[in-house]
């Protein structure tokens, strides 16, 4: 069962992922490819943290 705290954490991680992806797109459009790759990596990282939280794997405070 997913608690409200875990739902909030998942939402927060997905917001972080979206923000990183938006930044990656802006950087890419301005030919800052290395920085774009970095932000893309963090978008993936935050998405994986959200997935782990949804499965209640890892260091989750409930």
PDB file of N, CA and C in Angstrom:
ATOM      1  N   UNK A   1       0.836  -1.176   0.000  1.00  0.00           N
ATOM      2  CA  UNK A   1       0.000   0.000   0.000  1.00  0.00           C
ATOM      3  C   UNK A   1       0.889   1.251   0.000  1.00  0.00           C
ATOM      4  N   UNK A   2       0.566   2.170  -0.892  1.00  0.00           N
ATOM      5  CA  UNK A   2       1.345   3.402  -1.002  1.00  0.00           C
ATOM      6  C   UNK A   2       0.720   4.470  -0.111  1.00  0.00           C
ATOM      7  N   UNK A   3       1.518   4.980   0.811  1.00  0.00           N
ATOM      8  CA  UNK A   3       1.030   6.012   1.729  1.00  0.00           C
ATOM      9  C   UNK A   3       1.020   7.380   1.042  1.00  0.00           C
ATOM     10  N   UNK A   4       0.401   8.329   1.689  1.00  0.00           N
ATOM     11  CA  UNK A   4       0.351   9.691   1.146  1.00  0.00           C
ATOM     12  C   UNK A   4       1.750  10.301   1.065  1.00  0.00           C
ATOM     13  N   UNK A   5       2.599   9.976   2.038  1.00  0.00           N
ATOM     14  CA  UNK A   5       3.983  10.464   2.013  1.00  0.00           C
ATOM     15  C   UNK A   5       4.739   9.938   0.795  1.00  0.00           C
ATOM     16  N   UNK A   6       4.535   8.674   0.480  1.00  0.00           N
ATOM     17  CA  UNK A   6       5.203   8.074  -0.672  1.00  0.00           C
ATOM     18  C   UNK A   6       4.660   8.693  -1.952  1.00  0.00           C
ATOM     19  N   UNK A   7       3.359   8.912  -2.025  1.00  0.00           N
ATOM     20  CA  UNK A   7       2.766   9.582  -3.198  1.00  0.00           C
ATOM     21  C   UNK A   7       3.363  10.974  -3.382  1.00  0.00           C
ATOM     22  N   UNK A   8       3.537  11.688  -2.297  1.00  0.00           N
ATOM     23  CA  UNK A   8       4.126  13.030  -2.367  1.00  0.00           C
ATOM     24  C   UNK A   8       5.575  12.955  -2.855  1.00  0.00           C
ATOM     25  N   UNK A   9       6.310  11.963  -2.394  1.00  0.00           N
ATOM     26  CA  UNK A   9       7.691  11.784  -2.826  1.00  0.00           C
ATOM     27  C   UNK A   9       7.754  11.457  -4.317  1.00  0.00           C
ATOM     28  N   UNK A  10       6.892  10.576  -4.772  1.00  0.00           N
ATOM     29  CA  UNK A  10       6.840  10.224  -6.194  1.00  0.00           C
ATOM     30  C   UNK A  10       6.544  11.469  -7.032  1.00  0.00           C
ATOM     31  N   UNK A  11       5.570  12.231  -6.609  1.00  0.00           N
ATOM     32  CA  UNK A  11       5.207  13.458  -7.321  1.00  0.00           C
ATOM     33  C   UNK A  11       6.381  14.433  -7.364  1.00  0.00           C
ATOM     34  N   UNK A  12       7.043  14.596  -6.246  1.00  0.00           N
ATOM     35  CA  UNK A  12       8.198  15.497  -6.163  1.00  0.00           C
ATOM     36  C   UNK A  12       9.311  15.048  -7.107  1.00  0.00           C
ATOM     37  N   UNK A  13       9.614  13.757  -7.113  1.00  0.00           N
ATOM     38  CA  UNK A  13      10.673  13.233  -7.983  1.00  0.00           C
ATOM     39  C   UNK A  13      10.309  13.417  -9.453  1.00  0.00           C
ATOM     40  N   UNK A  14       9.042  13.210  -9.807  1.00  0.00           N
ATOM     41  CA  UNK A  14       8.630  13.398 -11.190  1.00  0.00           C
ATOM     42  C   UNK A  14       8.675  14.870 -11.597  1.00  0.00           C
ATOM     43  N   UNK A  15       8.383  15.754 -10.676  1.00  0.00           N
ATOM     44  CA  UNK A  15       8.524  17.194 -10.954  1.00  0.00           C
ATOM     45  C   UNK A  15       9.992  17.547 -11.194  1.00  0.00           C
ATOM     46  N   UNK A  16      10.884  16.970 -10.386  1.00  0.00           N
ATOM     47  CA  UNK A  16      12.309  17.208 -10.583  1.00  0.00           C
ATOM     48  C   UNK A  16      12.755  16.685 -11.954  1.00  0.00           C
ATOM     49  N   UNK A  17      12.255  15.523 -12.320  1.00  0.00           N
ATOM     50  CA  UNK A  17      12.599  14.935 -13.616  1.00  0.00           C
ATOM     51  C   UNK A  17      12.122  15.837 -14.753  1.00  0.00           C
ATOM     52  N   UNK A  18      10.899  16.328 -14.668  1.00  0.00           N
ATOM     53  CA  UNK A  18      10.363  17.184 -15.722  1.00  0.00           C
ATOM     54  C   UNK A  18      11.146  18.488 -15.826  1.00  0.00           C
ATOM     55  N   UNK A  19      11.493  19.056 -14.693  1.00  0.00           N
ATOM     56  CA  UNK A  19      12.277  20.295 -14.693  1.00  0.00           C
ATOM     57  C   UNK A  19      13.648  20.074 -15.340  1.00  0.00           C
ATOM     58  N   UNK A  20      14.272  18.955 -15.034  1.00  0.00           N
ATOM     59  CA  UNK A  20      15.568  18.637 -15.629  1.00  0.00           C
ATOM     60  C   UNK A  20      15.441  18.406 -17.129  1.00  0.00           C
ATOM     61  N   UNK A  21      14.370  17.750 -17.543  1.00  0.00           N
ATOM     62  CA  UNK A  21      14.140  17.507 -18.964  1.00  0.00           C
ATOM     63  C   UNK A  21      13.883  18.821 -19.709  1.00  0.00           C
ATOM     64  N   UNK A  22      13.123  19.709 -19.111  1.00  0.00           N
ATOM     65  CA  UNK A  22      12.877  21.028 -19.718  1.00  0.00           C
ATOM     66  C   UNK A  22      14.188  21.801 -19.876  1.00  0.00           C
ATOM     67  N   UNK A  23      15.024  21.740 -18.857  1.00  0.00           N
ATOM     68  CA  UNK A  23      16.324  22.417 -18.914  1.00  0.00           C
ATOM     69  C   UNK A  23      17.195  21.789 -20.002  1.00  0.00           C
ATOM     70  N   UNK A  24      17.169  20.472 -20.105  1.00  0.00           N
ATOM     71  CA  UNK A  24      17.950  19.780 -21.136  1.00  0.00           C
ATOM     72  C   UNK A  24      17.538  20.240 -22.530  1.00  0.00           C
ATOM     73  N   UNK A  25      16.255  20.386 -22.735  1.00  0.00           N
ATOM     74  CA  UNK A  25      15.758  20.830 -24.043  1.00  0.00           C
ATOM     75  C   UNK A  25      16.260  22.241 -24.362  1.00  0.00           C
ATOM     76  N   UNK A  26      16.187  23.144 -23.398  1.00  0.00           N
ATOM     77  CA  UNK A  26      16.668  24.512 -23.612  1.00  0.00           C
ATOM     78  C   UNK A  26      18.171  24.526 -23.910  1.00  0.00           C
ATOM     79  N   UNK A  27      18.910  23.749 -23.164  1.00  0.00           N
ATOM     80  CA  UNK A  27      20.352  23.684 -23.387  1.00  0.00           C
ATOM     81  C   UNK A  27      20.671  23.119 -24.768  1.00  0.00           C
ATOM     82  N   UNK A  28      19.965  22.096 -25.170  1.00  0.00           N
ATOM     83  CA  UNK A  28      20.167  21.492 -26.486  1.00  0.00           C
ATOM     84  C   UNK A  28      19.870  22.496 -27.597  1.00  0.00           C
ATOM     85  N   UNK A  29      18.772  23.226 -27.447  1.00  0.00           N
ATOM     86  CA  UNK A  29      18.390  24.222 -28.456  1.00  0.00           C
ATOM     87  C   UNK A  29      19.410  25.342 -28.569  1.00  0.00           C
ATOM     88  N   UNK A  30      20.225  25.535 -27.531  1.00  0.00           N
ATOM     89  CA  UNK A  30      21.267  26.553 -27.536  1.00  0.00           C
ATOM     90  C   UNK A  30      22.661  25.953 -27.760  1.00  0.00           C
ATOM     91  N   UNK A  31      22.673  24.750 -28.326  1.00  0.00           N
ATOM     92  CA  UNK A  31      23.920  24.057 -28.699  1.00  0.00           C
ATOM     93  C   UNK A  31      24.857  23.810 -27.519  1.00  0.00           C
ATOM     94  N   UNK A  32      24.303  23.674 -26.350  1.00  0.00           N
ATOM     95  CA  UNK A  32      25.087  23.329 -25.159  1.00  0.00           C
ATOM     96  C   UNK A  32      24.874  21.839 -24.883  1.00  0.00           C
ATOM     97  N   UNK A  33      25.482  21.034 -25.737  1.00  0.00           N
ATOM     98  CA  UNK A  33      25.181  19.604 -25.757  1.00  0.00           C
ATOM     99  C   UNK A  33      25.643  18.855 -24.512  1.00  0.00           C
ATOM    100  N   UNK A  34      26.827  19.167 -24.026  1.00  0.00           N
ATOM    101  CA  UNK A  34      27.334  18.474 -22.846  1.00  0.00           C
ATOM    102  C   UNK A  34      26.444  18.754 -21.632  1.00  0.00           C
ATOM    103  N   UNK A  35      26.053  20.010 -21.467  1.00  0.00           N
ATOM    104  CA  UNK A  35      25.166  20.370 -20.355  1.00  0.00           C
ATOM    105  C   UNK A  35      23.785  19.738 -20.547  1.00  0.00           C
ATOM    106  N   UNK A  36      23.343  19.645 -21.794  1.00  0.00           N
ATOM    107  CA  UNK A  36      22.051  19.014 -22.082  1.00  0.00           C
ATOM    108  C   UNK A  36      22.066  17.531 -21.697  1.00  0.00           C
ATOM    109  N   UNK A  37      23.158  16.873 -22.001  1.00  0.00           N
ATOM    110  CA  UNK A  37      23.296  15.460 -21.632  1.00  0.00           C
ATOM    111  C   UNK A  37      23.270  15.311 -20.116  1.00  0.00           C
ATOM    112  N   UNK A  38      23.942  16.216 -19.424  1.00  0.00           N
ATOM    113  CA  UNK A  38      23.958  16.187 -17.965  1.00  0.00           C
ATOM    114  C   UNK A  38      22.541  16.304 -17.403  1.00  0.00           C
ATOM    115  N   UNK A  39      21.775  17.266 -17.873  1.00  0.00           N
ATOM    116  CA  UNK A  39      20.397  17.462 -17.397  1.00  0.00           C
ATOM    117  C   UNK A  39      19.523  16.275 -17.781  1.00  0.00           C
ATOM    118  N   UNK A  40      19.757  15.688 -18.958  1.00  0.00           N
ATOM    119  CA  UNK A  40      19.003  14.501 -19.383  1.00  0.00           C
ATOM    120  C   UNK A  40      19.263  13.339 -18.439  1.00  0.00           C
ATOM    121  N   UNK A  41      20.530  13.195 -18.040  1.00  0.00           N
ATOM    122  CA  UNK A  41      20.893  12.156 -17.084  1.00  0.00           C
ATOM    123  C   UNK A  41      20.113  12.347 -15.784  1.00  0.00           C
ATOM    124  N   UNK A  42      20.061  13.578 -15.298  1.00  0.00           N
ATOM    125  CA  UNK A  42      19.351  13.820 -14.042  1.00  0.00           C
ATOM    126  C   UNK A  42      17.849  13.604 -14.191  1.00  0.00           C
ATOM    127  N   UNK A  43      17.298  13.880 -15.358  1.00  0.00           N
ATOM    128  CA  UNK A  43      15.880  13.589 -15.595  1.00  0.00           C
ATOM    129  C   UNK A  43      15.629  12.088 -15.437  1.00  0.00           C
ATOM    130  N   UNK A  44      16.529  11.286 -16.004  1.00  0.00           N
ATOM    131  CA  UNK A  44      16.410   9.835 -15.867  1.00  0.00           C
ATOM    132  C   UNK A  44      16.599   9.414 -14.413  1.00  0.00           C
ATOM    133  N   UNK A  45      17.587   9.996 -13.758  1.00  0.00           N
ATOM    134  CA  UNK A  45      17.880   9.657 -12.363  1.00  0.00           C
ATOM    135  C   UNK A  45      16.659   9.902 -11.470  1.00  0.00           C
ATOM    136  N   UNK A  46      16.043  11.075 -11.587  1.00  0.00           N
ATOM    137  CA  UNK A  46      14.873  11.387 -10.767  1.00  0.00           C
ATOM    138  C   UNK A  46      13.688  10.488 -11.120  1.00  0.00           C
ATOM    139  N   UNK A  47      13.567  10.119 -12.386  1.00  0.00           N
ATOM    140  CA  UNK A  47      12.496   9.201 -12.800  1.00  0.00           C
ATOM    141  C   UNK A  47      12.677   7.834 -12.155  1.00  0.00           C
ATOM    142  N   UNK A  48      13.912   7.369 -12.122  1.00  0.00           N
ATOM    143  CA  UNK A  48      14.196   6.073 -11.488  1.00  0.00           C
ATOM    144  C   UNK A  48      13.926   6.148  -9.984  1.00  0.00           C
ATOM    145  N   UNK A  49      14.272   7.263  -9.358  1.00  0.00           N
ATOM    146  CA  UNK A  49      13.956   7.413  -7.931  1.00  0.00           C
ATOM    147  C   UNK A  49      12.445   7.367  -7.697  1.00  0.00           C
ATOM    148  N   UNK A  50      11.676   7.966  -8.595  1.00  0.00           N
ATOM    149  CA  UNK A  50      10.216   7.907  -8.480  1.00  0.00           C
ATOM    150  C   UNK A  50       9.727   6.472  -8.630  1.00  0.00           C
ATOM    151  N   UNK A  51      10.296   5.751  -9.589  1.00  0.00           N
ATOM    152  CA  UNK A  51       9.918   4.352  -9.788  1.00  0.00           C
ATOM    153  C   UNK A  51      10.243   3.515  -8.556  1.00  0.00           C
ATOM    154  N   UNK A  52      11.430   3.698  -8.011  1.00  0.00           N
ATOM    155  CA  UNK A  52      11.807   2.952  -6.804  1.00  0.00           C
ATOM    156  C   UNK A  52      10.882   3.286  -5.639  1.00  0.00           C
ATOM    157  N   UNK A  53      10.526   4.548  -5.515  1.00  0.00           N
ATOM    158  CA  UNK A  53       9.598   4.940  -4.449  1.00  0.00           C
ATOM    159  C   UNK A  53       8.239   4.277  -4.655  1.00  0.00           C
ATOM    160  N   UNK A  54       7.803   4.170  -5.903  1.00  0.00           N
ATOM    161  CA  UNK A  54       6.497   3.551  -6.174  1.00  0.00           C
ATOM    162  C   UNK A  54       6.484   2.069  -5.799  1.00  0.00           C
ATOM    163  N   UNK A  55       7.664   1.451  -5.881  1.00  0.00           N
ATOM    164  CA  UNK A  55       7.798   0.037  -5.497  1.00  0.00           C
ATOM    165  C   UNK A  55       8.230  -0.106  -4.046  1.00  0.00           C
ATOM    166  N   UNK A  56       8.384   1.050  -3.374  1.00  0.00           N
ATOM    167  CA  UNK A  56       8.825   1.110  -1.982  1.00  0.00           C
ATOM    168  C   UNK A  56      10.148   0.375  -1.784  1.00  0.00           C
ATOM    169  N   UNK A  57      11.068   0.689  -2.687  1.00  0.00           N
ATOM    170  CA  UNK A  57      12.426   0.159  -2.646  1.00  0.00           C
ATOM    171  C   UNK A  57      13.366   1.312  -2.345  1.00  0.00           C
ATOM    172  N   UNK A  58      14.275   1.109  -1.440  1.00  0.00           N
ATOM    173  CA  UNK A  58      15.241   2.147  -1.137  1.00  0.00           C
ATOM    174  C   UNK A  58      14.939   2.794   0.202  1.00  0.00           C
ATOM    175  N   UNK A  59      15.543   3.927   0.412  1.00  0.00           N
ATOM    176  CA  UNK A  59      15.433   4.646   1.682  1.00  0.00           C
ATOM    177  C   UNK A  59      14.222   5.573   1.653  1.00  0.00           C
ATOM    178  N   UNK A  60      13.070   5.049   1.958  1.00  0.00           N
ATOM    179  CA  UNK A  60      11.822   5.820   1.928  1.00  0.00           C
ATOM    180  C   UNK A  60      11.300   5.971   3.352  1.00  0.00           C
ATOM    181  N   UNK A  61      11.028   7.194   3.712  1.00  0.00           N
ATOM    182  CA  UNK A  61      10.446   7.480   5.022  1.00  0.00           C
ATOM    183  C   UNK A  61       8.933   7.495   4.881  1.00  0.00           C
ATOM    184  N   UNK A  62       8.248   6.588   5.549  1.00  0.00           N
ATOM    185  CA  UNK A  62       6.767   6.542   5.449  1.00  0.00           C
ATOM    186  C   UNK A  62       6.129   6.991   6.740  1.00  0.00           C
TER     187      UNK A  62
END
